[in-house]
C-alpha positions as a printed Julia matrix, in Angstrom:
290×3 Matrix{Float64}:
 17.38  62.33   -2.5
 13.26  61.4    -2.13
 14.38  59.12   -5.0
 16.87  57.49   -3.38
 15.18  56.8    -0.57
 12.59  55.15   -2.48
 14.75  53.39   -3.81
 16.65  52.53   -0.34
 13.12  51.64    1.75
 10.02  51.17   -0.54
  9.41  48.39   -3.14
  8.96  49.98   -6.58
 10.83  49.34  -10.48
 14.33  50.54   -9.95
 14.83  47.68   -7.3
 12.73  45.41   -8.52
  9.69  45.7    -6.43
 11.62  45.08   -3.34
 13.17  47.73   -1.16
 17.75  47.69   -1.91
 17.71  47.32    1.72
 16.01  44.02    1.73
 18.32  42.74   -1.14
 20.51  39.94   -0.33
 23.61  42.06   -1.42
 22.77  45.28    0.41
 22.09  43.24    3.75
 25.9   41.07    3.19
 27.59  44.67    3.2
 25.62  45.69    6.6
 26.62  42.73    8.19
 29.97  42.79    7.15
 30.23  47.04    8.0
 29.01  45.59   11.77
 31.64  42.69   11.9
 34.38  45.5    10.56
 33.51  48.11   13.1
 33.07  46.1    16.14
 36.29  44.66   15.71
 37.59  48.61   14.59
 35.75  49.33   18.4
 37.41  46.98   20.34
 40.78  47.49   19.11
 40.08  51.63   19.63
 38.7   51.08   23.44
 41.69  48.65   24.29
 44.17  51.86   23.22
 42.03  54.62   24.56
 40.14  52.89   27.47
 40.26  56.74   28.91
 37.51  57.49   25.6
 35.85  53.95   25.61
 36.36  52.19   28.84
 34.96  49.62   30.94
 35.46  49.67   34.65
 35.23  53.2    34.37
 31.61  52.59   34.0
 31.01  50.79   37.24
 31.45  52.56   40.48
 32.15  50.71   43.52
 29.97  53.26   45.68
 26.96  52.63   42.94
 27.44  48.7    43.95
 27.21  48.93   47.44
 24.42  51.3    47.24
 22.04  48.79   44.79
 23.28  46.08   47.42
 21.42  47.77   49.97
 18.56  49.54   48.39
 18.37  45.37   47.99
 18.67  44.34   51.16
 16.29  46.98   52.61
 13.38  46.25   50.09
 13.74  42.87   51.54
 13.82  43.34   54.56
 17.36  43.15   55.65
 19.5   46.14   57.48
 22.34  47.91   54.92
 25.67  46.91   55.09
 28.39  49.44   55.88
 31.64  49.74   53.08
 34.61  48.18   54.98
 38.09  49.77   53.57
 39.43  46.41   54.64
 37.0   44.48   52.91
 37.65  46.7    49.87
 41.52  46.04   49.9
 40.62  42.06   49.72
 38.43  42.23   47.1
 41.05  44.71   45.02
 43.65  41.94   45.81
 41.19  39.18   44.82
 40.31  41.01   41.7
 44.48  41.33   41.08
 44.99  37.78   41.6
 42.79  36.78   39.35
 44.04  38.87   36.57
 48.16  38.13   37.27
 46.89  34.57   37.12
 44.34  34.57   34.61
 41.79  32.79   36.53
 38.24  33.13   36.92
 37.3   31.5    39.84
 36.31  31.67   43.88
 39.66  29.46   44.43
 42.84  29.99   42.66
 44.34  27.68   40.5
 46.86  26.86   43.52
 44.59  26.83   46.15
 44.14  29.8    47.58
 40.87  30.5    48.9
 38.75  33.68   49.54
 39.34  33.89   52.99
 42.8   34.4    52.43
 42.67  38.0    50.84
 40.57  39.05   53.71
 42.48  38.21   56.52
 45.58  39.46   54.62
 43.77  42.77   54.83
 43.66  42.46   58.18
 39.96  41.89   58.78
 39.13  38.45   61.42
 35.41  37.65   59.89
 32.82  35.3    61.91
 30.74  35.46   58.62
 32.5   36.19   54.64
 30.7   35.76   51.26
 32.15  36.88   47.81
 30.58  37.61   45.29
 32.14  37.64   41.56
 30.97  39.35   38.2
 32.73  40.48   34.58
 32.29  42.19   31.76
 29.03  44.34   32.87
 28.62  47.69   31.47
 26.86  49.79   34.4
 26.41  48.43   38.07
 22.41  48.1    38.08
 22.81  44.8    35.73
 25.44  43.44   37.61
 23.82  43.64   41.14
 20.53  42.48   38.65
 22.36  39.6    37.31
 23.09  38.43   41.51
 19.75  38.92   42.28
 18.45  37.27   39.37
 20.58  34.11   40.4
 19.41  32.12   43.34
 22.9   31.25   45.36
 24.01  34.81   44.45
 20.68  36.76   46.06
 21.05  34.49   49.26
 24.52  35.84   49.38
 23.68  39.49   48.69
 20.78  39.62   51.45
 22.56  37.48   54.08
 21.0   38.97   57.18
 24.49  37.52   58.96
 26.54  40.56   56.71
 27.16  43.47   58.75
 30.09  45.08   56.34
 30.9   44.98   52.7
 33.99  45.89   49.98
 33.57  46.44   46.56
 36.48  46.74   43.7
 35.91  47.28   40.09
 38.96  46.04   38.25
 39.95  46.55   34.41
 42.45  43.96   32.89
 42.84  40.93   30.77
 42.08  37.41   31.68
 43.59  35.35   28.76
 43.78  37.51   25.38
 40.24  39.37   26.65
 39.86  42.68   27.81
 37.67  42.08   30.47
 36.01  44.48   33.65
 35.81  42.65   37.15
 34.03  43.15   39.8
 34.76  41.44   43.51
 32.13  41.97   46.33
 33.31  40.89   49.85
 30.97  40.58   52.61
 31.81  40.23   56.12
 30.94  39.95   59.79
 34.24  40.64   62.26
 34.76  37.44   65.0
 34.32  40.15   67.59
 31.5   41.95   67.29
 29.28  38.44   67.02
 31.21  36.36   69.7
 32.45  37.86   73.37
 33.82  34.86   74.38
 36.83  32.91   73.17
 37.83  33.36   69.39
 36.74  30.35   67.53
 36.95  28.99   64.06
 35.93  31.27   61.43
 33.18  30.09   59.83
 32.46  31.25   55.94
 29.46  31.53   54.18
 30.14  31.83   49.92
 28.09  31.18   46.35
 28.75  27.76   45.53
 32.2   27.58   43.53
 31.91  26.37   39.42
 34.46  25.6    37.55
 35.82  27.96   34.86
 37.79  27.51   32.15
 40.31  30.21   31.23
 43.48  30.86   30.06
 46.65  30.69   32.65
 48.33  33.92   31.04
 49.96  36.3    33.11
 49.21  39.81   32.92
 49.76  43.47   34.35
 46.67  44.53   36.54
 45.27  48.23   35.16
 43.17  49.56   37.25
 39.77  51.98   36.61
 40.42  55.7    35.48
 39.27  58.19   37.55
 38.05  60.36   35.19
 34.93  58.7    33.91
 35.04  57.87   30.47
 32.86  59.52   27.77
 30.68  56.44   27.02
 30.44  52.88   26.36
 32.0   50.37   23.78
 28.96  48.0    25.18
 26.6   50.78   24.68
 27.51  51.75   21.42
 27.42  48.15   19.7
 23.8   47.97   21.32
 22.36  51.09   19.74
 23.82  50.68   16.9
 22.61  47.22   16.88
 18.94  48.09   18.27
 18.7   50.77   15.69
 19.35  48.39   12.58
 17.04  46.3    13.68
 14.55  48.58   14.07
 15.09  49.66   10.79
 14.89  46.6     8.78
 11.94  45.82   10.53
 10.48  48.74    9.39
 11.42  48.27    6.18
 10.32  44.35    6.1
  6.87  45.49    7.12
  6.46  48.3     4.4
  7.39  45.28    2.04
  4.9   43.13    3.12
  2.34  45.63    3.18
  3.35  47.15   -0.32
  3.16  43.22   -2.09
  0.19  42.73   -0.48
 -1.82  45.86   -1.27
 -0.53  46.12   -4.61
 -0.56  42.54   -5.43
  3.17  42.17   -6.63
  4.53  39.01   -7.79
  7.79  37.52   -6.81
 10.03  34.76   -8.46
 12.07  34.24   -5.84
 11.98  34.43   -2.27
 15.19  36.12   -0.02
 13.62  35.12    3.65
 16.73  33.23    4.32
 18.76  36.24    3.83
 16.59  38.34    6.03
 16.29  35.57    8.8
 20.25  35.67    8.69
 20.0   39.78    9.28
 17.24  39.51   11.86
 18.97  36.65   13.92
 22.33  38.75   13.73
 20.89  41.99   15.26
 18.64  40.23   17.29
 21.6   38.62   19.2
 23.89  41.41   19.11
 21.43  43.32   20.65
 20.33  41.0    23.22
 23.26  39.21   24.06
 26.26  41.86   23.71
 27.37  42.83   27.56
 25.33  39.71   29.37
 28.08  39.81   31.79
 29.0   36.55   33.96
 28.53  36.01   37.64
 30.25  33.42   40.18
């Protein structure tokens, strides 16, 4: 074994000064074992979401309660969870799936406003909000603060109520998680005169692109599930990279101290390893807001 991993992580004869890890080879199979088992992963959390799942992750309660630790650390009074405001933004989040749109407006029109007076809430002041395929609720209520039209939103001090749903489903051929916040202020308690004109207050609407495929809306589990597909690919990504920088920097120090001589050079087969992990880890779960 102490051979082996010698041969595995330091430069000496049997792998011709240069650790098998770094070989060109040996890094082709670890990218290709990644490819193999993410795809493996997917298919695996799409038949037992109740193991790997997605919306199971996200708690509606966990939103609303980063929305106003938010609000309060700037300033602004909490918002109270609204059960009606909760049914629109379940219906919004259904809608979107049945219709495979991602988008403030539906493809035929319909606007926000729509699933919350359906719910039987008359707002003076709405917002939504609109986020998908987040792992855990602190990045998505991150990701809206992080994004000017979304923060103005999310600390409206016009927002006396709020309803959160966490949705699992497919938009096009993607599993996908979505999340629907719905702020609101009702006509009465702002106005004790005549009913007027609601007036609205949303993020700025951006077009998406998606897929018009019908499909069946599947809601969160309520047992939460063991862990994370998002997580996993992370750590496992992380880790490798970790390790081959390890191992790059044990190279360089080993041909350096004991003044070994290459013929050839295999940096563009370690760039290629170091740019793969380095965006898998970085870039797998940046959800998207609207």
């Amino acid at each position: 074994m102490p051979s082996f991993l010698l041969h595995l992580f330091f430069p000496c004869e049997s792998n011709n000064q240069r650790a098998k890890l770094l070989h060109p080879s040996t890094l082709s199979v670890i990218i290709g074992l990644v490819v193999v088992f993410q795809i493996g992963l997917g298919r695996f959390s799409a038949q037992f979401p109740q193991i790997l799942g997605y919306a199971s992750q996200i708690s509606p309660a966990e939103i609303v309660q980063l929305t106003n630790i938010e609000r309060q650390a700037n300033g602004e009074s909490p918002v109270k969870l609204n059960a009606a405001l909760s049914a629109a933004a379940d219906r919004k989040a259904a809608d979107m799936i049945a219709h495979g749109y991602w988008a403030h407006v539906s493809p035929t029109g319909t606007q926000p406003w729509f699933f919350i007076t359906d719910a039987g809430y008359q707002y003076r002041y709405a917002g939504e909000n609109l986020a998908r395929d987040f792992a855990d609720p602190a990045a998505v209520v991150k990701a809206w603060m992080d994004s000017p039209t979304h923060r103005e939103n999310l600390l409206n001090a016009k927002y006396q109520d709020i309803g959160v749903a966490v949705v699992d489903g497919k938009l096009g051929d993607r599993d996908t998680t979505l999340v629907v916040q719905i702020f609101g202020t009702r006509l009465a308690e702002v106005s004790t005169g005549p009913k007027t004109a609601s007036t609205a207050v949303v993020a700025p609407v951006k077009a998406a692109t998606v897929e018009t495929q019908s499909t069946q809306t599947v809601t969160a589990p309520v047992v939460p599930a063991a862990t994370s597909p998002f997580k996993i690919t992370k750590t496992i990504s992380v880790g490798l990279l970790a390790v081959f920088v390890v191992v790059l920097v044990i190279d360089i120090i080993s041909v350096h101290k004991r003044k070994i001589v290459r013929w050839t050079s295999k940096s563009l087969a370690h760039l290629a390893l170091l740019m793969f992990l380095l965006v898998a880890a970085i870039l797998v779960n940046r959800g998207v807001i609207l």
